[in-house]
mmCIF file of C-alpha atoms in Angstrom:
data_model
loop_
_atom_site.group_PDB
_atom_site.id
_atom_site.type_symbol
_atom_site.label_atom_id
_atom_site.label_comp_id
_atom_site.label_asym_id
_atom_site.label_seq_id
_atom_site.Cartn_x
_atom_site.Cartn_y
_atom_site.Cartn_z
ATOM 1 C CA UNK L 204 4.114 3.560 32.219
ATOM 2 C CA UNK L 205 5.568 6.562 30.423
ATOM 3 C CA UNK L 206 4.221 7.030 27.038
ATOM 4 C CA UNK L 207 4.884 9.798 24.404
ATOM 5 C CA UNK L 208 2.332 12.619 24.138
ATOM 6 C CA UNK L 209 -0.467 12.048 21.599
ATOM 7 C CA UNK L 210 0.857 14.330 18.904
ATOM 8 C CA UNK L 211 4.555 14.932 19.765
ATOM 9 C CA UNK L 212 7.144 13.824 17.684
ATOM 10 C CA UNK L 213 9.897 15.364 19.792
ATOM 11 C CA UNK L 214 11.693 13.465 22.461
ATOM 12 C CA UNK L 215 10.961 14.889 26.495
ATOM 13 C CA UNK L 216 14.620 16.563 26.022
ATOM 14 C CA UNK L 217 13.815 18.676 23.195
ATOM 15 C CA UNK L 218 14.226 22.355 23.282
ATOM 16 C CA UNK L 219 11.527 24.668 24.395
ATOM 17 C CA UNK L 220 11.390 26.280 21.140
ATOM 18 C CA UNK L 221 10.804 23.104 19.314
ATOM 19 C CA UNK L 222 7.942 22.322 22.229
ATOM 20 C CA UNK L 223 6.389 25.525 21.009
ATOM 21 C CA UNK L 224 6.458 24.700 17.601
ATOM 22 C CA UNK L 225 4.744 21.280 18.084
ATOM 23 C CA UNK L 226 2.051 22.874 20.438
ATOM 24 C CA UNK L 227 1.387 25.300 17.152
ATOM 25 C CA UNK L 228 1.028 22.302 15.005
ATOM 26 C CA UNK L 229 -1.208 20.414 17.368
ATOM 27 C CA UNK L 230 -3.169 23.564 17.326
ATOM 28 C CA UNK L 231 -3.281 23.518 13.640
ATOM 29 C CA UNK L 232 -4.381 19.860 13.585
ATOM 30 C CA UNK L 233 -7.519 20.851 15.909
ATOM 31 C CA UNK L 234 -8.118 23.942 13.658
ATOM 32 C CA UNK L 235 -8.061 21.708 10.674
ATOM 33 C CA UNK L 236 -10.531 19.381 12.218
ATOM 34 C CA UNK L 237 -12.748 22.445 13.009
ATOM 35 C CA UNK L 238 -12.431 23.665 9.553
ATOM 36 C CA UNK L 239 -13.430 20.376 8.065
ATOM 37 C CA UNK L 240 -16.579 20.076 10.053
ATOM 38 C CA UNK L 241 -17.309 23.842 9.396
ATOM 39 C CA UNK L 242 -16.982 23.005 5.642
ATOM 40 C CA UNK L 243 -19.692 19.981 5.952
ATOM 41 C CA UNK L 244 -22.055 22.478 7.551
ATOM 42 C CA UNK L 245 -21.694 24.838 5.049
ATOM 43 C CA UNK L 246 -22.006 22.166 2.212
ATOM 44 C CA UNK L 247 -25.381 20.912 3.947
ATOM 45 C CA UNK L 248 -26.640 24.440 4.356
ATOM 46 C CA UNK L 249 -25.709 25.120 0.591
ATOM 47 C CA UNK L 250 -27.475 21.994 -0.266
ATOM 48 C CA UNK L 251 -30.709 22.990 1.544
ATOM 49 C CA UNK L 252 -30.594 26.401 -0.345
ATOM 50 C CA UNK L 253 -29.867 25.168 -3.840
ATOM 51 C CA UNK L 254 -31.158 21.689 -4.396
ATOM 52 C CA UNK L 255 -34.534 20.510 -4.307
ATOM 53 C CA UNK L 256 -35.153 17.239 -2.247
ATOM 54 C CA UNK L 257 -31.680 17.443 -0.630
ATOM 55 C CA UNK L 258 -33.206 17.882 2.792
ATOM 56 C CA UNK L 259 -35.643 15.078 2.560
ATOM 57 C CA UNK L 260 -35.647 12.176 4.783
ATOM 58 C CA UNK L 261 -35.521 9.826 1.875
ATOM 59 C CA UNK L 262 -32.786 11.532 0.246
ATOM 60 C CA UNK L 263 -30.764 11.720 3.677
ATOM 61 C CA UNK L 264 -31.135 8.060 4.128
ATOM 62 C CA UNK L 265 -29.801 7.529 0.721
ATOM 63 C CA UNK L 266 -27.013 9.673 1.011
ATOM 64 C CA UNK L 267 -25.559 8.282 4.287
ATOM 65 C CA UNK L 268 -26.209 4.686 3.502
ATOM 66 C CA UNK L 269 -24.632 5.268 0.055
ATOM 67 C CA UNK L 270 -21.270 5.549 1.886
ATOM 68 C CA UNK L 271 -22.127 3.118 4.795
ATOM 69 C CA UNK L 272 -19.191 0.579 3.744
ATOM 70 C CA UNK L 273 -16.858 3.574 3.265
ATOM 71 C CA UNK L 274 -17.771 4.932 6.553
ATOM 72 C CA UNK L 275 -17.359 1.322 8.155
ATOM 73 C CA UNK L 276 -14.222 0.737 6.663
ATOM 74 C CA UNK L 277 -12.709 4.439 7.571
ATOM 75 C CA UNK L 278 -12.861 3.374 11.359
ATOM 76 C CA UNK L 279 -10.182 1.016 11.544
ATOM 77 C CA UNK L 280 -8.136 2.833 8.940
ATOM 78 C CA UNK L 281 -8.020 5.865 11.019
ATOM 79 C CA UNK L 282 -6.591 3.962 13.916
ATOM 80 C CA UNK L 283 -4.090 2.427 11.371
ATOM 81 C CA UNK L 284 -3.053 5.863 9.801
ATOM 82 C CA UNK L 285 -2.811 7.403 13.175
ATOM 83 C CA UNK L 286 -0.087 4.420 14.046
ATOM 84 C CA UNK L 287 1.689 5.353 10.841
ATOM 85 C CA UNK L 288 0.265 2.595 8.734
ATOM 86 C CA UNK L 289 -2.069 2.267 5.513
ATOM 87 C CA UNK L 290 -3.975 -0.606 4.134
ATOM 88 C CA UNK L 291 -4.755 -0.160 0.341
ATOM 89 C CA UNK L 292 -6.235 -3.688 0.001
ATOM 90 C CA UNK L 293 -9.475 -2.623 1.667
ATOM 91 C CA UNK L 294 -11.524 -2.405 -1.431
ATOM 92 C CA UNK L 295 -10.206 -5.643 -2.715
ATOM 93 C CA UNK L 296 -10.959 -7.324 0.584
ATOM 94 C CA UNK L 297 -14.743 -5.965 0.292
ATOM 95 C CA UNK L 298 -14.782 -7.597 -3.167
ATOM 96 C CA UNK L 299 -13.298 -10.736 -1.801
ATOM 97 C CA UNK L 300 -16.235 -10.769 0.689
ATOM 98 C CA UNK L 301 -18.910 -9.896 -1.766
ATOM 99 C CA UNK L 302 -17.504 -12.737 -4.277
ATOM 100 C CA UNK L 303 -17.589 -15.161 -1.295
ATOM 101 C CA UNK L 304 -20.811 -14.284 -0.036
ATOM 102 C CA UNK L 305 -22.087 -14.952 -3.587
ATOM 103 C CA UNK L 306 -20.179 -18.219 -4.147
ATOM 104 C CA UNK L 307 -21.223 -19.612 -1.111
ATOM 105 C CA UNK L 308 -24.991 -18.702 -1.390
ATOM 106 C CA UNK L 309 -24.749 -20.140 -4.792
ATOM 107 C CA UNK L 310 -23.467 -23.338 -3.429
ATOM 108 C CA UNK L 311 -26.619 -23.659 -1.157
ATOM 109 C CA UNK L 312 -24.931 -22.326 2.142
ATOM 110 C CA UNK L 313 -27.207 -20.961 4.740
ATOM 111 C CA UNK L 314 -26.645 -16.978 4.970
ATOM 112 C CA UNK L 315 -26.245 -17.540 8.891
ATOM 113 C CA UNK L 316 -23.265 -19.641 8.025
ATOM 114 C CA UNK L 317 -21.756 -17.815 5.304
ATOM 115 C CA UNK L 318 -21.536 -14.667 7.472
ATOM 116 C CA UNK L 319 -18.981 -16.043 9.752
ATOM 117 C CA UNK L 320 -16.946 -17.608 7.136
ATOM 118 C CA UNK L 321 -16.590 -14.269 5.246
ATOM 119 C CA UNK L 322 -15.737 -12.709 8.333
ATOM 120 C CA UNK L 323 -12.894 -15.053 9.244
ATOM 121 C CA UNK L 324 -11.555 -14.587 5.476
ATOM 122 C CA UNK L 325 -11.413 -10.726 6.469
ATOM 123 C CA UNK L 326 -9.564 -11.849 9.691
ATOM 124 C CA UNK L 327 -7.159 -14.088 7.440
ATOM 125 C CA UNK L 328 -6.363 -11.406 5.007
ATOM 126 C CA UNK L 329 -5.702 -8.970 7.822
ATOM 127 C CA UNK L 330 -3.414 -11.526 9.240
ATOM 128 C CA UNK L 331 -1.398 -11.802 6.211
ATOM 129 C CA UNK L 332 -0.849 -8.111 5.765
ATOM 130 C CA UNK L 333 -0.229 -7.749 9.591
ATOM 131 C CA UNK L 334 2.543 -10.379 9.337
ATOM 132 C CA UNK L 335 4.165 -9.280 6.397
ATOM 133 C CA UNK L 336 4.594 -5.740 7.844
ATOM 134 C CA UNK L 337 5.125 -6.567 11.433
ATOM 135 C CA UNK L 338 7.376 -9.991 11.008
ATOM 136 C CA UNK L 339 8.822 -9.552 7.329
ATOM 137 C CA UNK L 340 9.330 -5.791 8.050
ATOM 138 C CA UNK L 341 7.986 -4.701 4.965
ATOM 139 C CA UNK L 342 6.431 -1.236 4.278
ATOM 140 C CA UNK L 343 2.554 -1.377 4.629
ATOM 141 C CA UNK L 344 2.337 0.649 1.592
ATOM 142 C CA UNK L 345 4.185 -1.801 -0.547
ATOM 143 C CA UNK L 346 2.781 -4.653 1.296
ATOM 144 C CA UNK L 347 -1.231 -3.791 0.580
ATOM 145 C CA UNK L 348 -0.392 -2.655 -2.951
ATOM 146 C CA UNK L 349 0.341 -6.370 -3.474
ATOM 147 C CA UNK L 350 -2.474 -7.723 -1.613
ATOM 148 C CA UNK L 351 -4.662 -5.498 -3.343
ATOM 149 C CA UNK L 352 -4.212 -7.351 -6.459
ATOM 150 C CA UNK L 353 -4.251 -10.737 -4.465
ATOM 151 C CA UNK L 354 -7.517 -10.327 -3.035
ATOM 152 C CA UNK L 355 -8.979 -9.013 -6.125
ATOM 153 C CA UNK L 356 -7.652 -11.992 -8.139
ATOM 154 C CA UNK L 357 -9.233 -14.243 -5.407
ATOM 155 C CA UNK L 358 -12.458 -12.720 -5.881
ATOM 156 C CA UNK L 359 -12.227 -13.535 -9.254
ATOM 157 C CA UNK L 360 -11.365 -17.008 -8.761
ATOM 158 C CA UNK L 361 -14.232 -17.413 -6.133
ATOM 159 C CA UNK L 362 -17.140 -16.015 -8.583
ATOM 160 C CA UNK L 363 -15.426 -15.353 -11.891
ATOM 161 C CA UNK L 364 -17.489 -12.876 -14.090
ATOM 162 C CA UNK L 365 -20.911 -14.060 -12.612
ATOM 163 C CA UNK L 366 -23.046 -12.200 -10.369
ATOM 164 C CA UNK L 367 -25.317 -13.913 -7.752
ATOM 165 C CA UNK L 368 -28.441 -12.277 -6.771
ATOM 166 C CA UNK L 369 -31.663 -13.077 -4.955
ATOM 167 C CA UNK L 370 -30.322 -13.274 -1.250
ATOM 168 C CA UNK L 371 -32.720 -13.558 1.839
ATOM 169 C CA UNK L 372 -35.153 -10.729 1.878
ATOM 170 C CA UNK L 373 -34.664 -10.512 5.494
ATOM 171 C CA UNK L 374 -31.064 -9.591 5.468
ATOM 172 C CA UNK L 375 -31.362 -7.674 2.119
ATOM 173 C CA UNK L 376 -34.216 -5.270 3.637
ATOM 174 C CA UNK L 377 -31.722 -4.609 6.649
ATOM 175 C CA UNK L 378 -29.210 -2.809 4.303
ATOM 176 C CA UNK L 379 -31.274 -0.850 1.661
ATOM 177 C CA UNK L 380 -31.844 2.680 2.539
ATOM 178 C CA UNK L 381 -35.635 2.349 2.134
ATOM 179 C CA UNK L 382 -35.648 0.451 5.793
ATOM 180 C CA UNK L 383 -34.729 3.135 8.544
ATOM 181 C CA UNK L 384 -34.836 3.185 12.259
ATOM 182 C CA UNK L 385 -38.394 4.001 13.057
ATOM 183 C CA UNK L 386 -38.661 7.752 13.701
ATOM 184 C CA UNK L 387 -35.509 8.674 12.033
ATOM 185 C CA UNK L 388 -33.864 8.689 8.644
ATOM 186 C CA UNK L 389 -30.871 6.356 9.884
ATOM 187 C CA UNK L 390 -30.866 3.023 7.949
ATOM 188 C CA UNK L 391 -29.703 0.291 10.020
ATOM 189 C CA UNK L 392 -26.149 0.025 8.170
ATOM 190 C CA UNK L 393 -25.643 3.623 9.231
ATOM 191 C CA UNK L 394 -26.897 3.176 12.890
ATOM 192 C CA UNK L 395 -24.193 0.445 13.390
ATOM 193 C CA UNK L 396 -21.594 2.819 12.046
ATOM 194 C CA UNK L 397 -22.716 5.379 14.317
ATOM 195 C CA UNK L 398 -22.544 2.873 17.123
ATOM 196 C CA UNK L 399 -18.844 1.724 16.080
ATOM 197 C CA UNK L 400 -17.650 4.946 15.610
ATOM 198 C CA UNK L 401 -18.727 6.002 19.310
ATOM 199 C CA UNK L 402 -16.730 3.185 20.423
ATOM 200 C CA UNK L 403 -13.775 3.912 18.145
ATOM 201 C CA UNK L 404 -13.894 7.332 19.473
ATOM 202 C CA UNK L 405 -13.367 6.007 22.919
ATOM 203 C CA UNK L 406 -10.862 3.646 22.260
ATOM 204 C CA UNK L 407 -8.408 6.097 20.461
ATOM 205 C CA UNK L 408 -9.303 9.018 22.909
ATOM 206 C CA UNK L 409 -9.983 7.406 26.202
ATOM 207 C CA UNK L 410 -7.674 4.328 26.540
ATOM 208 C CA UNK L 411 -4.376 3.318 26.872
ATOM 209 C CA UNK L 412 -4.460 1.785 23.582
ATOM 210 C CA UNK L 413 -5.277 4.905 21.852
ATOM 211 C CA UNK L 414 -2.508 6.816 23.423
ATOM 212 C CA UNK L 415 -0.239 3.729 22.336
ATOM 213 C CA UNK L 416 -1.398 4.410 18.635
ATOM 214 C CA UNK L 417 -0.521 8.043 18.806
ATOM 215 C CA UNK L 418 3.115 7.037 20.527
ATOM 216 C CA UNK L 419 3.532 4.661 17.649
ATOM 217 C CA UNK L 420 2.722 6.826 14.877
ATOM 218 C CA UNK L 421 4.920 9.859 16.285
ATOM 219 C CA UNK L 422 7.969 7.893 16.984
ATOM 220 C CA UNK L 423 8.074 4.067 16.570
ATOM 221 C CA UNK L 424 11.306 3.316 18.298
ATOM 222 C CA UNK L 425 10.616 5.544 21.298
ATOM 223 C CA UNK L 426 7.068 3.653 21.822
ATOM 224 C CA UNK L 427 9.106 0.667 21.444
ATOM 225 C CA UNK L 428 11.534 1.498 24.068
ATOM 226 C CA UNK L 429 8.647 2.791 26.297
ATOM 227 C CA UNK L 430 7.627 -0.671 26.509
ATOM 228 C CA UNK L 431 4.565 -0.753 23.967
ATOM 229 C CA UNK L 432 4.048 -3.957 22.057
ATOM 230 C CA UNK L 433 4.488 -2.060 18.862
ATOM 231 C CA UNK L 434 4.354 -5.252 16.523
ATOM 232 C CA UNK L 435 1.448 -6.614 18.246
ATOM 233 C CA UNK L 436 -0.725 -3.551 18.222
ATOM 234 C CA UNK L 437 -0.201 -3.072 14.554
ATOM 235 C CA UNK L 438 -1.212 -6.848 13.368
ATOM 236 C CA UNK L 439 -4.194 -6.387 15.622
ATOM 237 C CA UNK L 440 -4.899 -3.198 13.485
ATOM 238 C CA UNK L 441 -4.461 -4.948 10.040
ATOM 239 C CA UNK L 442 -6.752 -7.890 11.166
ATOM 240 C CA UNK L 443 -9.720 -5.463 12.364
ATOM 241 C CA UNK L 444 -9.090 -3.391 8.986
ATOM 242 C CA UNK L 445 -9.664 -6.984 7.245
ATOM 243 C CA UNK L 446 -12.612 -7.822 9.352
ATOM 244 C CA UNK L 447 -14.197 -4.616 8.814
ATOM 245 C CA UNK L 448 -13.656 -4.531 5.218
ATOM 246 C CA UNK L 449 -15.089 -8.113 4.758
ATOM 247 C CA UNK L 450 -17.987 -7.051 6.610
ATOM 248 C CA UNK L 451 -18.545 -4.174 4.307
ATOM 249 C CA UNK L 452 -18.498 -6.709 1.448
ATOM 250 C CA UNK L 453 -21.668 -8.336 2.976
ATOM 251 C CA UNK L 454 -23.170 -5.180 3.382
ATOM 252 C CA UNK L 455 -22.570 -3.777 -0.234
ATOM 253 C CA UNK L 456 -23.704 -7.160 -1.625
ATOM 254 C CA UNK L 457 -27.127 -6.936 0.345
ATOM 255 C CA UNK L 458 -27.591 -3.326 -0.381
ATOM 256 C CA UNK L 459 -27.188 -3.913 -4.143
ATOM 257 C CA UNK L 460 -28.592 -7.210 -4.055
ATOM 258 C CA UNK L 461 -25.580 -8.602 -6.318
ATOM 259 C CA UNK L 462 -22.419 -10.185 -5.457
ATOM 260 C CA UNK L 463 -19.780 -9.533 -8.007
ATOM 261 C CA UNK L 464 -15.917 -9.915 -8.032
ATOM 262 C CA UNK L 465 -15.317 -6.231 -8.921
ATOM 263 C CA UNK L 466 -18.019 -4.884 -6.129
ATOM 264 C CA UNK L 467 -16.254 -1.881 -4.302
ATOM 265 C CA UNK L 468 -13.599 -1.271 -7.111
ATOM 266 C CA UNK L 469 -11.720 1.960 -6.416
ATOM 267 C CA UNK L 470 -13.217 2.275 -2.802
ATOM 268 C CA UNK L 471 -9.895 2.516 -1.307
ATOM 269 C CA UNK L 472 -9.312 6.003 -2.671
ATOM 270 C CA UNK L 473 -12.462 7.143 -0.849
ATOM 271 C CA UNK L 474 -11.642 5.611 2.274
ATOM 272 C CA UNK L 475 -8.184 7.296 2.382
ATOM 273 C CA UNK L 476 -9.451 10.502 0.875
ATOM 274 C CA UNK L 477 -11.959 10.751 3.934
ATOM 275 C CA UNK L 478 -9.585 9.906 6.557
ATOM 276 C CA UNK L 479 -6.776 12.399 5.348
ATOM 277 C CA UNK L 480 -9.239 15.077 4.552
ATOM 278 C CA UNK L 481 -10.505 14.753 8.053
ATOM 279 C CA UNK L 482 -6.972 15.743 9.482
ATOM 280 C CA UNK L 483 -5.379 12.432 10.159
ATOM 281 C CA UNK L 484 -1.757 13.013 9.423
ATOM 282 C CA UNK L 485 -0.529 10.400 6.502
ATOM 283 C CA UNK L 486 2.820 10.235 8.703
ATOM 284 C CA UNK L 487 1.245 9.430 11.788
ATOM 285 C CA UNK L 488 0.715 10.549 15.453
ATOM 286 C CA UNK L 489 -2.034 12.862 14.857
ATOM 287 C CA UNK L 490 -5.536 13.421 14.384
ATOM 288 C CA UNK L 491 -8.962 12.932 15.682
ATOM 289 C CA UNK L 492 -11.857 10.454 14.781
ATOM 290 C CA UNK L 493 -14.182 13.414 14.873
ATOM 291 C CA UNK L 494 -11.922 15.050 11.937
ATOM 292 C CA UNK L 495 -12.201 11.328 9.986
ATOM 293 C CA UNK L 496 -15.997 11.234 10.666
ATOM 294 C CA UNK L 497 -16.446 14.700 9.333
ATOM 295 C CA UNK L 498 -14.130 13.750 6.191
ATOM 296 C CA UNK L 499 -16.408 10.709 5.540
ATOM 297 C CA UNK L 500 -19.642 12.929 5.458
ATOM 298 C CA UNK L 501 -18.231 15.559 3.882
ATOM 299 C CA UNK L 502 -17.404 13.144 0.755
ATOM 300 C CA UNK L 503 -20.615 11.662 1.151
ATOM 301 C CA UNK L 504 -22.850 14.727 0.994
ATOM 302 C CA UNK L 505 -20.690 16.343 -1.865
ATOM 303 C CA UNK L 506 -21.157 13.155 -3.785
ATOM 304 C CA UNK L 507 -25.099 13.476 -2.974
ATOM 305 C CA UNK L 508 -25.195 16.922 -3.909
ATOM 306 C CA UNK L 509 -23.278 16.423 -7.291
ATOM 307 C CA UNK L 510 -25.561 13.444 -8.281
ATOM 308 C CA UNK L 511 -28.685 15.574 -7.636
ATOM 309 C CA UNK L 512 -27.375 18.101 -9.864
ATOM 310 C CA UNK L 513 -26.681 15.540 -12.693
ATOM 311 C CA UNK L 514 -22.962 15.913 -12.384
ATOM 312 C CA UNK L 515 -21.362 12.885 -14.353
ATOM 313 C CA UNK L 516 -19.597 10.416 -12.164
ATOM 314 C CA UNK L 517 -16.259 11.041 -13.974
ATOM 315 C CA UNK L 518 -16.405 14.676 -12.420
ATOM 316 C CA UNK L 519 -17.405 13.219 -8.994
ATOM 317 C CA UNK L 520 -13.983 10.927 -9.034
ATOM 318 C CA UNK L 521 -12.135 14.157 -10.181
ATOM 319 C CA UNK L 522 -13.400 15.903 -7.171
ATOM 320 C CA UNK L 523 -12.735 13.348 -4.873
ATOM 321 C CA UNK L 524 -9.179 12.887 -6.283
ATOM 322 C CA UNK L 525 -8.749 17.038 -5.711
ATOM 323 C CA UNK L 526 -10.010 16.673 -2.144
ATOM 324 C CA UNK L 527 -7.324 13.803 -1.469
ATOM 325 C CA UNK L 528 -4.504 15.959 -2.960
ATOM 326 C CA UNK L 529 -5.784 19.176 -0.961
ATOM 327 C CA UNK L 530 -6.316 17.275 2.156
ATOM 328 C CA UNK L 531 -2.608 16.057 1.983
ATOM 329 C CA UNK L 532 -1.017 19.360 0.679
ATOM 330 C CA UNK L 533 -2.912 22.138 2.630
ATOM 331 C CA UNK L 534 -2.104 21.037 5.956
ATOM 332 C CA UNK L 535 1.809 20.693 5.034
ATOM 333 C CA UNK L 536 1.500 24.276 3.568
ATOM 334 C CA UNK L 537 0.047 25.685 6.228
ATOM 335 C CA UNK L 538 2.561 23.950 8.683
ATOM 336 C CA UNK L 539 5.603 25.342 6.663
ATOM 337 C CA UNK L 540 4.152 28.891 6.865
ATOM 338 C CA UNK L 541 3.731 28.598 10.674
ATOM 339 C CA UNK L 542 7.248 27.058 10.966
ATOM 340 C CA UNK L 543 8.561 29.970 8.963
ATOM 341 C CA UNK L 544 7.059 32.404 10.960
ATOM 342 C CA UNK L 545 8.449 30.735 14.071
ATOM 343 C CA UNK L 546 12.091 31.047 12.821
ATOM 344 C CA UNK L 547 11.647 34.615 11.841
ATOM 345 C CA UNK L 548 10.290 35.474 15.061
ATOM 346 C CA UNK L 549 13.125 33.564 16.862
ATOM 347 C CA UNK L 550 15.807 35.045 14.620
ATOM 348 C CA UNK L 551 14.546 38.616 15.254
ATOM 349 C CA UNK L 552 14.958 38.177 18.954
ATOM 350 C CA UNK L 553 17.967 39.940 20.561
#
């Protein structure tokens, strides 16, 4: 089955000059990924040289575990954005998953029964988002802004303003940063993220489904006429995102030992910032999972460094916001400069 190339938005009959410009933009995307990875290394080196305790196993375990939920949600979010969609309700679904975990535990349910129920709630939330986008035809940005409020409201209904604690110690120990995989500084949530990241990378970059996601994000109508099941794939992506977000709510609850309706408030900004910072094009059709993972780690390392240096949380929020703006603006500015140079070069030819 013929399929649009991963990062091209021009049809196959486009002029050669346009194809060269698209090739340059693809190279730009790859360089952006590399730049984010290099920046991550530079920040780590700077932290090792300037901040006492940054390189200790205990601090690294804490730093990575502190962004475990954001990292888990960033995986399906990367696939969504590559396909030209977005889900802003992920943090609210995390909160709903946490609230349901607490409410059902408080009602006397066994934790082994609570987990699948919460995951099913995440699937249902993802189905609602996907149905409204693919069947009703609403834009994902508008839909998930609405369900952001809906799921947070449902979390408040489920648990109110109460907090539920005292979860089974066996499960709680699994999520905290003081419990690491023997011989490493990796916690079990981070290890799980690592495994899922490898699987996601294979799906995105080495399977027909991944090529379909790039084709949908680059030119959805062309992908449809190429025989790709566009609506079905987008629905699946929203379902998986809801599932991961609900699971992140369980992890968050166990890590902090407290279920609250407002858990994860504002996490959607961290997830989006991580994905876009890693070079995933918000318009869809371009990006790599390596870039998204590098973006997640960069935000996590910066957050940890700022905390170790007693920088106020408000400043950390400002830094995250600036990174989000830079991640969206900088590639477009560079692309505009590259495009202008190509036009000048073309105009200078005899």
